Each structure stands twice: as C-alpha cells, then as structure tokens.
mmCIF file of C-alpha atoms and ligand atoms in Angstrom:
data_model
loop_
_atom_site.group_PDB
_atom_site.id
_atom_site.type_symbol
_atom_site.label_atom_id
_atom_site.label_comp_id
_atom_site.label_asym_id
_atom_site.label_seq_id
_atom_site.Cartn_x
_atom_site.Cartn_y
_atom_site.Cartn_z
ATOM 1 C CA MET A 1 114.693 93.677 99.943
ATOM 2 C CA GLU A 2 116.199 97.110 101.359
ATOM 3 C CA THR A 3 113.487 99.797 101.018
ATOM 4 C CA LEU A 4 115.044 102.994 100.182
ATOM 5 C CA ARG A 5 113.732 106.009 102.214
ATOM 6 C CA LEU A 6 114.050 109.787 100.481
ATOM 7 C CA PRO A 7 112.905 112.943 101.937
ATOM 8 C CA LEU A 8 111.803 115.619 99.966
ATOM 9 C CA SER A 9 110.115 118.804 99.893
ATOM 10 C CA PRO A 10 106.137 118.401 99.970
ATOM 11 C CA THR A 11 105.761 121.920 97.909
ATOM 12 C CA ASP A 12 109.317 121.870 95.845
ATOM 13 C CA PRO A 13 110.487 118.071 95.300
ATOM 14 C CA ASP A 14 113.998 118.007 94.258
ATOM 15 C CA ALA A 15 114.205 116.836 90.689
ATOM 16 C CA GLU A 16 116.930 114.620 91.531
ATOM 17 C CA THR A 17 115.147 112.456 93.932
ATOM 18 C CA LEU A 18 112.042 112.429 91.442
ATOM 19 C CA ALA A 19 114.453 111.238 88.926
ATOM 20 C CA ARG A 20 115.778 108.406 90.780
ATOM 21 C CA ALA A 21 112.189 107.278 91.735
ATOM 22 C CA ALA A 22 110.841 107.508 88.236
ATOM 23 C CA ALA A 23 113.672 105.143 87.165
ATOM 24 C CA VAL A 24 112.567 102.771 89.982
ATOM 25 C CA LEU A 25 109.133 102.864 88.399
ATOM 26 C CA ARG A 26 109.716 102.659 84.952
ATOM 27 C CA GLY A 27 111.815 99.551 85.762
ATOM 28 C CA GLY A 28 108.926 97.750 87.028
ATOM 29 C CA GLY A 29 109.444 98.886 90.896
ATOM 30 C CA LEU A 30 107.237 100.156 93.639
ATOM 31 C CA VAL A 31 107.328 103.611 95.205
ATOM 32 C CA ALA A 32 105.180 104.797 97.911
ATOM 33 C CA PHE A 33 104.404 108.505 97.697
ATOM 34 C CA PRO A 34 102.368 111.211 99.227
ATOM 35 C CA THR A 35 98.813 112.120 97.789
ATOM 36 C CA GLU A 36 96.913 115.112 99.307
ATOM 37 C CA THR A 37 94.663 112.047 100.982
ATOM 38 C CA VAL A 38 97.012 109.428 101.986
ATOM 39 C CA TYR A 39 100.239 107.701 100.848
ATOM 40 C CA GLY A 40 100.291 105.596 97.638
ATOM 41 C CA LEU A 41 101.985 102.538 96.363
ATOM 42 C CA GLY A 42 102.745 103.294 93.008
ATOM 43 C CA ALA A 43 103.835 100.986 89.803
ATOM 44 C CA ASN A 44 103.370 101.597 86.142
ATOM 45 C CA ALA A 45 99.762 100.993 85.461
ATOM 46 C CA LEU A 46 100.611 99.532 82.020
ATOM 47 C CA ASP A 47 103.057 97.105 83.216
ATOM 48 C CA THR A 48 101.407 93.998 84.506
ATOM 49 C CA ALA A 49 104.526 92.146 86.440
ATOM 50 C CA ALA A 50 104.801 95.723 88.192
ATOM 51 C CA VAL A 51 101.132 95.790 89.048
ATOM 52 C CA ALA A 52 101.306 92.319 90.259
ATOM 53 C CA ARG A 53 104.204 93.400 92.756
ATOM 54 C CA ILE A 54 101.502 95.935 94.443
ATOM 55 C CA PHE A 55 99.043 92.936 95.045
ATOM 56 C CA ASP A 56 102.300 91.001 96.531
ATOM 57 C CA ALA A 57 103.330 93.725 98.708
ATOM 58 C CA LYS A 58 100.165 94.352 99.963
ATOM 59 C CA GLY A 59 98.641 91.243 100.264
ATOM 60 C CA ARG A 60 95.772 92.267 98.232
ATOM 61 C CA PRO A 61 92.989 90.014 97.021
ATOM 62 C CA ALA A 62 93.172 89.899 93.271
ATOM 63 C CA ASN A 63 89.401 90.803 92.561
ATOM 64 C CA ASN A 64 90.015 94.584 94.080
ATOM 65 C CA PRO A 65 90.606 96.886 91.406
ATOM 66 C CA LEU A 66 93.522 99.724 91.647
ATOM 67 C CA ILE A 67 92.945 103.390 91.067
ATOM 68 C CA VAL A 68 95.085 104.820 87.801
ATOM 69 C CA HIS A 69 96.705 108.159 88.933
ATOM 70 C CA VAL A 70 97.329 110.609 85.994
ATOM 71 C CA GLY A 71 99.683 113.708 86.046
ATOM 72 C CA ALA A 72 97.507 115.723 83.155
ATOM 73 C CA GLU A 73 94.277 115.466 81.277
ATOM 74 C CA ALA A 74 96.213 114.501 78.144
ATOM 75 C CA ASP A 75 97.094 111.101 79.837
ATOM 76 C CA LEU A 76 93.563 110.352 80.002
ATOM 77 C CA PRO A 77 93.393 108.248 76.227
ATOM 78 C CA ARG A 78 95.755 105.711 77.684
ATOM 79 C CA VAL A 79 93.751 104.821 80.406
ATOM 80 C CA VAL A 80 89.768 105.252 79.859
ATOM 81 C CA ALA A 81 87.720 104.324 76.529
ATOM 82 C CA ALA A 82 85.412 107.376 77.176
ATOM 83 C CA TRP A 83 85.305 110.592 78.825
ATOM 84 C CA PRO A 84 81.919 111.748 79.202
ATOM 85 C CA ASP A 85 80.756 115.353 79.649
ATOM 86 C CA SER A 86 79.673 114.571 83.367
ATOM 87 C CA ALA A 87 83.523 113.598 83.718
ATOM 88 C CA ARG A 88 84.811 116.566 81.779
ATOM 89 C CA ARG A 89 82.585 118.860 84.283
ATOM 90 C CA LEU A 90 83.647 116.779 87.715
ATOM 91 C CA ALA A 91 87.489 117.149 86.269
ATOM 92 C CA CYS A 92 87.070 120.638 85.710
ATOM 93 C CA GLN A 93 86.023 121.482 89.140
ATOM 94 C CA PHE A 94 87.833 119.158 91.375
ATOM 95 C CA TRP A 95 90.864 117.896 89.693
ATOM 96 C CA PRO A 96 93.459 117.744 90.598
ATOM 97 C CA GLY A 97 92.162 116.611 93.963
ATOM 98 C CA PRO A 98 90.595 114.069 96.133
ATOM 99 C CA LEU A 99 88.080 112.682 93.311
ATOM 100 C CA THR A 100 88.282 109.022 91.746
ATOM 101 C CA LEU A 101 86.004 108.499 88.700
ATOM 102 C CA VAL A 102 84.934 104.936 87.522
ATOM 103 C CA LEU A 103 84.813 105.081 83.399
ATOM 104 C CA PRO A 104 85.043 102.353 80.716
ATOM 105 C CA ARG A 105 88.583 100.856 80.792
ATOM 106 C CA GLY A 106 91.066 101.953 77.901
ATOM 107 C CA ALA A 107 92.612 99.202 75.932
ATOM 108 C CA GLU A 108 95.957 100.115 77.239
ATOM 109 C CA VAL A 109 95.067 98.842 80.860
ATOM 110 C CA PRO A 110 96.135 95.655 81.676
ATOM 111 C CA ASP A 111 93.454 93.042 83.109
ATOM 112 C CA ILE A 112 95.220 93.101 86.713
ATOM 113 C CA VAL A 113 94.512 96.598 87.316
ATOM 114 C CA THR A 114 91.141 96.325 86.981
ATOM 115 C CA ALA A 115 90.395 92.952 88.399
ATOM 116 C CA GLY A 116 89.402 91.740 84.649
ATOM 117 C CA GLY A 117 86.406 94.283 85.003
ATOM 118 C CA PRO A 118 84.997 96.617 81.924
ATOM 119 C CA THR A 119 85.911 99.951 83.928
ATOM 120 C CA VAL A 120 89.024 101.413 85.660
ATOM 121 C CA ALA A 121 89.219 103.970 88.537
ATOM 122 C CA VAL A 122 90.785 106.961 87.671
ATOM 123 C CA ARG A 123 92.134 110.270 89.518
ATOM 124 C CA MET A 124 94.629 113.035 88.999
ATOM 125 C CA PRO A 125 96.324 113.798 92.575
ATOM 126 C CA ALA A 126 96.720 117.306 93.643
ATOM 127 C CA HIS A 127 99.959 116.689 95.834
ATOM 128 C CA PRO A 128 102.914 118.390 94.204
ATOM 129 C CA VAL A 129 105.113 115.474 94.624
ATOM 130 C CA ALA A 130 102.456 112.861 93.284
ATOM 131 C CA GLY A 131 102.026 114.946 90.280
ATOM 132 C CA ALA A 132 105.630 115.775 89.781
ATOM 133 C CA LEU A 133 106.442 111.841 90.369
ATOM 134 C CA ILE A 134 103.752 110.851 87.638
ATOM 135 C CA ARG A 135 105.290 113.490 84.821
ATOM 136 C CA ALA A 136 108.803 112.257 85.437
ATOM 137 C CA ALA A 137 107.958 108.730 85.122
ATOM 138 C CA ALA A 138 105.886 109.739 81.942
ATOM 139 C CA VAL A 139 103.289 106.552 82.625
ATOM 140 C CA PRO A 140 100.187 106.467 84.727
ATOM 141 C CA LEU A 141 100.643 105.232 88.292
ATOM 142 C CA ALA A 142 98.759 102.311 89.693
ATOM 143 C CA ALA A 143 98.212 103.192 93.535
ATOM 144 C CA PRO A 144 96.154 101.856 96.205
ATOM 145 C CA SER A 145 96.931 103.262 99.466
ATOM 146 C CA ALA A 146 100.468 102.177 100.837
ATOM 147 C CA ASN A 147 99.264 99.708 103.549
ATOM 148 C CA ARG A 148 98.923 96.207 104.160
ATOM 149 C CA SER A 149 95.597 94.914 102.834
ATOM 150 C CA GLY A 150 92.994 95.583 105.098
ATOM 151 C CA GLU A 151 95.102 97.627 107.803
ATOM 152 C CA LEU A 152 94.921 101.419 108.442
ATOM 153 C CA SER A 153 95.768 103.736 105.600
ATOM 154 C CA PRO A 154 98.995 105.724 106.010
ATOM 155 C CA THR A 155 99.218 109.495 106.246
ATOM 156 C CA SER A 156 103.010 109.542 106.946
ATOM 157 C CA ALA A 157 106.162 107.867 105.905
ATOM 158 C CA ASP A 158 106.296 105.726 109.133
ATOM 159 C CA HIS A 159 103.129 104.585 108.609
ATOM 160 C CA VAL A 160 104.179 103.026 105.329
ATOM 161 C CA ALA A 161 107.411 102.167 106.683
ATOM 162 C CA ARG A 162 105.474 100.238 109.368
ATOM 163 C CA GLY A 163 103.571 98.116 106.928
ATOM 164 C CA LEU A 164 105.730 97.719 104.066
ATOM 165 C CA SER A 165 109.253 98.101 104.716
ATOM 166 C CA GLY A 166 111.239 95.488 103.284
ATOM 167 C CA ARG A 167 108.497 94.780 100.547
ATOM 168 C CA ILE A 168 108.853 97.644 98.386
ATOM 169 C CA ASP A 169 111.484 99.400 96.744
ATOM 170 C CA MET A 170 111.446 103.211 97.598
ATOM 171 C CA ILE A 171 109.442 105.345 99.775
ATOM 172 C CA LEU A 172 109.367 109.135 99.187
ATOM 173 C CA ASP A 173 108.994 111.231 102.452
ATOM 174 C CA ALA A 174 107.482 114.677 102.116
ATOM 175 C CA GLY A 175 105.621 114.498 105.656
ATOM 176 C CA PRO A 176 102.273 114.050 106.854
ATOM 177 C CA THR A 177 99.292 114.114 103.987
ATOM 178 C CA GLN A 178 96.781 117.063 104.452
ATOM 179 C CA ILE A 179 93.541 115.626 103.798
ATOM 180 C CA GLY A 180 93.914 112.188 105.827
ATOM 181 C CA ILE A 181 91.270 109.866 104.296
ATOM 182 C CA GLU A 182 90.908 108.268 100.904
ATOM 183 C CA SER A 183 89.458 110.045 97.718
ATOM 184 C CA THR A 184 85.705 109.870 96.893
ATOM 185 C CA VAL A 185 85.257 107.055 94.448
ATOM 186 C CA LEU A 186 82.221 108.001 92.127
ATOM 187 C CA ASP A 187 81.088 105.569 89.288
ATOM 188 C CA LEU A 188 80.244 107.346 86.338
ATOM 189 C CA SER A 189 79.895 104.066 84.223
ATOM 190 C CA MET A 190 76.298 103.667 85.479
ATOM 191 C CA ASN A 191 73.236 105.744 85.002
ATOM 192 C CA PRO A 192 72.630 107.700 87.415
ATOM 193 C CA PRO A 193 76.020 107.372 88.644
ATOM 194 C CA ARG A 194 76.807 106.050 92.171
ATOM 195 C CA LEU A 195 78.765 107.192 94.955
ATOM 196 C CA LEU A 196 80.784 104.149 96.061
ATOM 197 C CA ARG A 197 83.083 105.251 98.489
ATOM 198 C CA PRO A 198 82.193 108.465 100.612
ATOM 199 C CA GLY A 199 85.112 111.033 100.857
ATOM 200 C CA HIS A 200 86.478 114.954 100.941
ATOM 201 C CA VAL A 201 84.516 115.658 97.861
ATOM 202 C CA SER A 202 80.866 115.290 98.832
ATOM 203 C CA ARG A 203 77.855 113.972 97.468
ATOM 204 C CA SER A 204 76.406 117.704 97.742
ATOM 205 C CA GLU A 205 79.317 118.960 95.941
ATOM 206 C CA ILE A 206 78.994 116.420 93.400
ATOM 207 C CA GLU A 207 75.268 116.765 92.559
ATOM 208 C CA ALA A 208 75.855 120.504 92.336
ATOM 209 C CA ILE A 209 77.901 119.590 89.299
ATOM 210 C CA ILE A 210 76.182 116.780 87.631
ATOM 211 C CA GLY A 211 72.682 116.037 89.434
ATOM 212 C CA PRO A 212 71.323 113.447 91.256
ATOM 213 C CA ILE A 213 73.693 110.293 92.004
ATOM 214 C CA GLY A 214 73.061 106.994 93.640
ATOM 215 C CA VAL A 215 75.011 105.924 96.855
ATOM 216 C CA LEU A 216 76.191 102.604 97.459
ATOM 217 C CA ASP A 217 75.148 100.775 100.902
ATOM 218 C CA SER A 218 78.096 99.200 101.918
ATOM 219 C CA THR A 219 76.218 97.962 105.166
ATOM 220 C CA ALA A 220 73.536 96.222 102.797
ATOM 221 C CA ASP A 221 73.481 92.910 102.427
ATOM 222 C CA THR A 222 75.794 91.666 99.727
ATOM 223 C CA ALA A 223 74.275 88.596 98.161
ATOM 224 C CA GLY A 224 74.219 90.385 94.929
ATOM 225 C CA ALA A 225 76.706 91.160 92.545
ATOM 226 C CA LEU A 226 79.580 93.017 94.307
ATOM 227 C CA PRO A 227 80.069 96.436 92.292
ATOM 228 C CA SER A 228 83.544 96.721 93.944
ATOM 229 C CA PRO A 229 84.736 94.119 96.421
ATOM 230 C CA GLY A 230 87.453 96.363 98.099
ATOM 231 C CA LEU A 231 84.724 98.657 98.929
ATOM 232 C CA LEU A 232 82.607 96.443 101.134
ATOM 233 C CA GLY A 233 83.443 94.614 104.452
ATOM 234 C CA ARG A 234 86.390 95.136 106.970
ATOM 235 C CA HIS A 235 89.038 97.548 106.016
ATOM 236 C CA TYR A 236 91.143 100.654 107.603
ATOM 237 C CA ALA A 237 91.590 98.635 110.731
ATOM 238 C CA PRO A 238 93.941 99.091 113.773
ATOM 239 C CA ARG A 239 95.938 95.707 114.868
ATOM 240 C CA THR A 240 94.238 96.532 118.410
ATOM 241 C CA PRO A 241 90.661 95.543 118.819
ATOM 242 C CA THR A 242 88.843 98.495 118.127
ATOM 243 C CA GLU A 243 84.963 99.081 118.936
ATOM 244 C CA CYS A 244 82.930 102.163 117.697
ATOM 245 C CA PHE A 245 80.057 103.452 120.263
ATOM 246 C CA THR A 246 77.531 106.489 120.192
ATOM 247 C CA GLY A 247 77.835 106.987 123.830
ATOM 248 C CA SER A 248 81.396 105.546 124.104
ATOM 249 C CA ARG A 249 81.682 106.707 127.719
ATOM 250 C CA GLU A 250 79.851 104.169 129.116
ATOM 251 C CA ARG A 251 81.717 101.322 127.649
ATOM 252 C CA VAL A 252 85.108 102.940 128.599
ATOM 253 C CA ARG A 253 84.006 103.274 131.915
ATOM 254 C CA GLU A 254 83.036 99.444 132.187
ATOM 255 C CA LEU A 255 86.567 98.369 130.546
ATOM 256 C CA LEU A 256 88.121 100.480 132.700
ATOM 257 C CA GLN A 257 86.143 98.678 135.807
ATOM 258 C CA LYS A 258 87.608 95.378 134.576
ATOM 259 C CA GLY A 259 90.804 96.825 134.311
ATOM 260 C CA GLU A 260 91.424 96.951 130.819
ATOM 261 C CA HIS A 261 94.040 99.071 129.324
ATOM 262 C CA VAL A 262 92.038 100.993 127.142
ATOM 263 C CA GLY A 263 92.687 103.684 124.257
ATOM 264 C CA TRP A 264 89.571 106.402 123.950
ATOM 265 C CA VAL A 265 89.216 108.452 120.842
ATOM 266 C CA THR A 266 86.505 110.828 121.390
ATOM 267 C CA PHE A 267 85.688 114.457 121.874
ATOM 268 C CA VAL A 268 85.244 115.058 125.313
ATOM 269 C CA PRO A 269 87.963 112.649 127.249
ATOM 270 C CA ASP A 270 86.626 113.173 130.761
ATOM 271 C CA LEU A 271 87.465 109.793 132.526
ATOM 272 C CA GLN A 272 90.726 108.904 134.456
ATOM 273 C CA GLY A 273 92.319 105.962 133.393
ATOM 274 C CA ALA A 274 92.302 105.275 129.622
ATOM 275 C CA ILE A 275 94.844 106.420 127.236
ATOM 276 C CA SER A 276 92.718 109.254 125.873
ATOM 277 C CA VAL A 277 92.815 111.261 122.494
ATOM 278 C CA GLN A 278 90.558 114.727 122.178
ATOM 279 C CA MET A 279 89.339 114.883 118.348
ATOM 280 C CA PRO A 280 88.518 118.301 116.881
ATOM 281 C CA ARG A 281 84.574 118.541 116.151
ATOM 282 C CA ASP A 282 85.270 119.806 112.721
ATOM 283 C CA PRO A 283 85.144 116.874 110.402
ATOM 284 C CA ILE A 284 87.720 118.328 108.243
ATOM 285 C CA GLU A 285 90.291 118.661 111.064
ATOM 286 C CA TYR A 286 89.074 115.060 112.232
ATOM 287 C CA ALA A 287 90.138 113.457 109.019
ATOM 288 C CA ALA A 288 93.330 115.082 109.039
ATOM 289 C CA ARG A 289 94.368 113.323 112.417
ATOM 290 C CA MET A 290 92.261 110.131 112.349
ATOM 291 C CA TYR A 291 94.755 107.778 110.987
ATOM 292 C CA ALA A 292 97.928 109.105 112.787
ATOM 293 C CA GLU A 293 95.876 108.570 116.192
ATOM 294 C CA LEU A 294 94.669 105.303 115.491
ATOM 295 C CA HIS A 295 98.037 104.325 114.524
ATOM 296 C CA ARG A 296 99.387 105.940 117.402
ATOM 297 C CA LEU A 297 97.111 103.907 119.719
ATOM 298 C CA ASP A 298 97.775 100.717 117.687
ATOM 299 C CA GLN A 299 101.413 100.779 118.533
ATOM 300 C CA MET A 300 100.830 101.352 122.324
ATOM 301 C CA GLY A 301 100.096 97.680 123.059
ATOM 302 C CA LEU A 302 96.489 98.490 124.540
ATOM 303 C CA ALA A 303 94.129 95.699 125.059
ATOM 304 C CA ARG A 304 91.401 97.815 122.974
ATOM 305 C CA ILE A 305 90.600 100.859 121.182
ATOM 306 C CA VAL A 306 87.198 102.300 121.725
ATOM 307 C CA VAL A 307 86.224 105.268 119.412
ATOM 308 C CA GLU A 308 82.977 107.525 119.804
ATOM 309 C CA MET A 309 81.169 107.653 116.883
ATOM 310 C CA PRO A 310 80.719 111.347 115.532
ATOM 311 C CA PRO A 311 77.104 112.596 114.686
ATOM 312 C CA ASP A 312 75.351 111.056 111.920
ATOM 313 C CA THR A 313 75.139 113.968 109.424
ATOM 314 C CA ASP A 314 76.588 114.186 105.918
ATOM 315 C CA GLU A 315 79.439 116.118 106.806
ATOM 316 C CA TRP A 316 80.802 112.832 108.932
ATOM 317 C CA LEU A 317 79.707 110.722 106.375
ATOM 318 C CA ALA A 318 83.028 109.551 104.834
ATOM 319 C CA ILE A 319 84.672 109.477 108.438
ATOM 320 C CA ARG A 320 81.873 107.153 109.886
ATOM 321 C CA ASP A 321 82.077 104.916 106.843
ATOM 322 C CA ARG A 322 86.175 104.398 107.724
ATOM 323 C CA LEU A 323 85.146 104.153 111.307
ATOM 324 C CA LYS A 324 82.361 101.551 110.675
ATOM 325 C CA ARG A 325 84.577 99.536 108.633
ATOM 326 C CA ALA A 326 87.449 99.693 111.029
ATOM 327 C CA THR A 327 85.350 97.881 113.646
ATOM 328 C CA GLN A 328 83.561 95.239 111.488
ATOM 329 C CA SER A 329 84.499 91.742 112.369
ATOM 330 C CA SER A 330 84.656 90.454 108.460
HETATM 331 O O1 TXA B 401 92.972 108.485 97.980
HETATM 332 C C1 TXA B 401 92.969 107.608 97.401
HETATM 333 O O2 TXA B 401 92.177 107.106 96.704
HETATM 334 C C2 TXA B 401 94.367 106.826 97.685
HETATM 335 C C3 TXA B 401 95.613 107.492 97.206
HETATM 336 C C4 TXA B 401 96.693 106.668 97.102
HETATM 337 O O3 TXA B 401 95.253 107.894 95.622
HETATM 338 N N1 TXA B 401 94.234 105.552 97.081
HETATM 339 C C5 TXA B 401 93.215 104.324 97.439
HETATM 340 O O4 TXA B 401 93.659 103.348 96.872
HETATM 341 O O5 TXA B 401 92.729 104.963 98.527
HETATM 342 P P1 TXA B 401 92.752 101.800 97.263
HETATM 343 O O6 TXA B 401 93.063 100.761 96.816
HETATM 344 O O7 TXA B 401 93.233 101.979 98.720
HETATM 345 O O8 TXA B 401 91.242 102.211 97.267
HETATM 346 C C6 TXA B 401 90.755 102.257 96.101
HETATM 347 C C7 TXA B 401 89.276 101.853 96.291
HETATM 348 C C8 TXA B 401 89.319 99.941 96.236
HETATM 349 O O9 TXA B 401 88.161 100.174 97.496
HETATM 350 C C9 TXA B 401 88.457 99.634 94.950
HETATM 351 O O10 TXA B 401 87.935 98.522 95.296
HETATM 352 C C10 TXA B 401 88.068 100.794 94.388
HETATM 353 O O11 TXA B 401 88.663 101.742 94.713
HETATM 354 N N2 TXA B 401 87.901 100.581 92.808
HETATM 355 C C11 TXA B 401 89.342 100.867 91.889
HETATM 356 N N3 TXA B 401 88.731 100.617 90.627
HETATM 357 C C12 TXA B 401 87.415 100.087 90.648
HETATM 358 C C13 TXA B 401 86.403 100.024 89.455
HETATM 359 N N4 TXA B 401 86.942 99.678 88.245
HETATM 360 N N5 TXA B 401 85.089 100.034 90.026
HETATM 361 C C14 TXA B 401 85.181 99.989 91.298
HETATM 362 N N6 TXA B 401 85.656 100.363 92.033
HETATM 363 C C15 TXA B 401 87.016 100.237 92.037
HETATM 364 MG MG1 MG B 402 93.395 101.288 100.694
#
C-alpha cells in the first residue's frame, strides 16, 4: 500500500486536508496524526475491522488494549459506561491534554479495543490537529503510538514513516510534537486509583485534585494478573543495543577502549571518540528531545547506545520509566 503523506499547519490545520483524512478514517483506514505527546496511529474506535488493521500494521499483541481519543466531552457517553466525580474533576483540570483515564467500558466500544477487558482508556488530546481530525471524522479514534510494537515512539512524521511507511493509508505531518513522551495513564476503575504509566501530568498534580493514588510498579515481579500488559516489559527500544547507567562515563570509556562505535546520551559529554549528545538538565526539555535523539543515534549504525540515567527524583520519573524499558532484555 502507498502511504500518503500530507503536510499541514500545527496551529491552523487546513480543512480540506482534514476532510481527506476524515474520509479515510470513516472508510475504515489508518491515519497517523500528531498529538501533543507523540504521533498516534488512528482508526475509527467503533469499527472492529479498522482497529484490527492497527494491530496488524504495528505488529501489536492482541492482549494490549488501545487508548480511545475523543474530541469533546459530548463523545464520552459513546466510550465510557461511567463518569465518576474524580474523572470529571481531572478532565476539568487536565483536558484537553496528556492524561489518559481508565474507566468502565461503554457498550459501543468493541472488544478488540479493550483486549476484551471491562475497562477502556480514554483521553482528549490537546494538539489542534488531533482535535480537529476527531471532530471532522465525527467518531472517537483508537490510537496507539504510531510505531512498530516495542520500538521507539514517534515524535515526528519522519519517525512514523520509518516504522510504518507502506503499512498505513496516510500520515498527517504537522512537524515535531511538543511534549515528546506518552500520556500519563491513570486507572480510575479501582479504589484508590492507580497510576499505570507516569507521564507529563505528575502524580502530585493528580493527587492535588483527587487525593492519594497508588502506583503500578512495572519492575515488580509479574507473576500475578497483569493490569495492563502493554505497560510492562520491554518497550520504546531503539534497534541498536542500548544500555542505561548511573555513571555511564566509565562504561563509555571502557567501550571506547575496546574500539566500539558508541553513542552516548548524557548531561556532560566529556569523552573524545563517542558520538555524544548533550541533554538538557530540565526534565520537560529532556522529554521533548529524548525520542528524537534516540531515533537519530539509532540510524547511525552504532554498535551500542549508552544513556546516562537521570536522577532518581519525581520530576524524572516518566523519563526514567521509558529509559528503563528501552533497555530491558525482554
Ligand atoms: O500519549 C499517548 O498516550 C499516545 C498518543 C497517541 O495519545 N498513545 C499511546 O498509546 O501511547 P499506546 O497504545 O502506545 O499506549 C497506551 C497504553 C498501553 O500501554 C496500554 O496497555 C494501556 O495504555 N492501556 C490501554 N487501555 C487500557 C486499559 N483498558 N486498562 C489498562 N491499560 C490500558
Ligand atoms: Mg506505544
């Protein structure tokens, strides 16, 4: 299949381009589009055959449920069976924006979206193109990140094309995304609510609105029931072998001495010989650049990528989570 790539303005998207993309979606096709976090791969969330094409294109395991994206709160009754006060207050504060809420699933949502489970993940994205596209399609959009399953998330149309060109109908190219890491996922179907995936909206920001929440420990042993298979194990990984260290300098020096061609992602790149990337010390700025830098290094034919692990503090939680999973062996 030929993948059509259409440019459009990130702030004032052209109605004709949106109408073309909406027609593809209404016809059961796949359109990659920008959100404020990463690019998503969208399909009509109410159309089982269309959603099946997402799993095919990504090579995604069928047991990993998808996030449903809505354009307005008026769409919610089609997607969720309950809208508790905690959801209302969080949406009021953080929507549109990078917070995904897991709630009891609405009757119209097909099994394939939720992996057969009783809950559905829903969010209202803040990117003007995402909002306008959902409204033009007039259906909620199931959209995982627009990458092959397990690989790095895409923060530009080039990243999407690298993984999915020839496998999807269309890419809407509105330039790089702003936030750069995937949304925070919060499970409101349990009491107390539980943070399933850390993201730009932090635990303390959520707790300021709804009180104490629990946190899924993705490094804990997984012998019990998996609350969300996609949130455990290896993910977000470059194709190049990638390692993460506190004190990565020694490791890079050792590899250089062995004559290895190494990429080094760090705060103070003070060794000669490595392909070094100097990262910002601010976690917001770091997140915005992280996937793009890893994509870039991944295309250089390096033997290895070494990443300096950022500090173990709350503000780095989401970034450390992604880096740990990029370097897990299974
Ligand atoms: O920022 C984002 O969230 C991006 C953009 C495109 O919106 N989307 C994204 O989707 O990251 P994806 O599929 O790559 O990650 C969604 C995560 C998965 O790990 C999945 O397991 C989890 O959300 N999830 C989806 N539905 C769930 C449910 N009903 N219960 C628990 N976890 C769920
Ligand atoms: Mg993903």
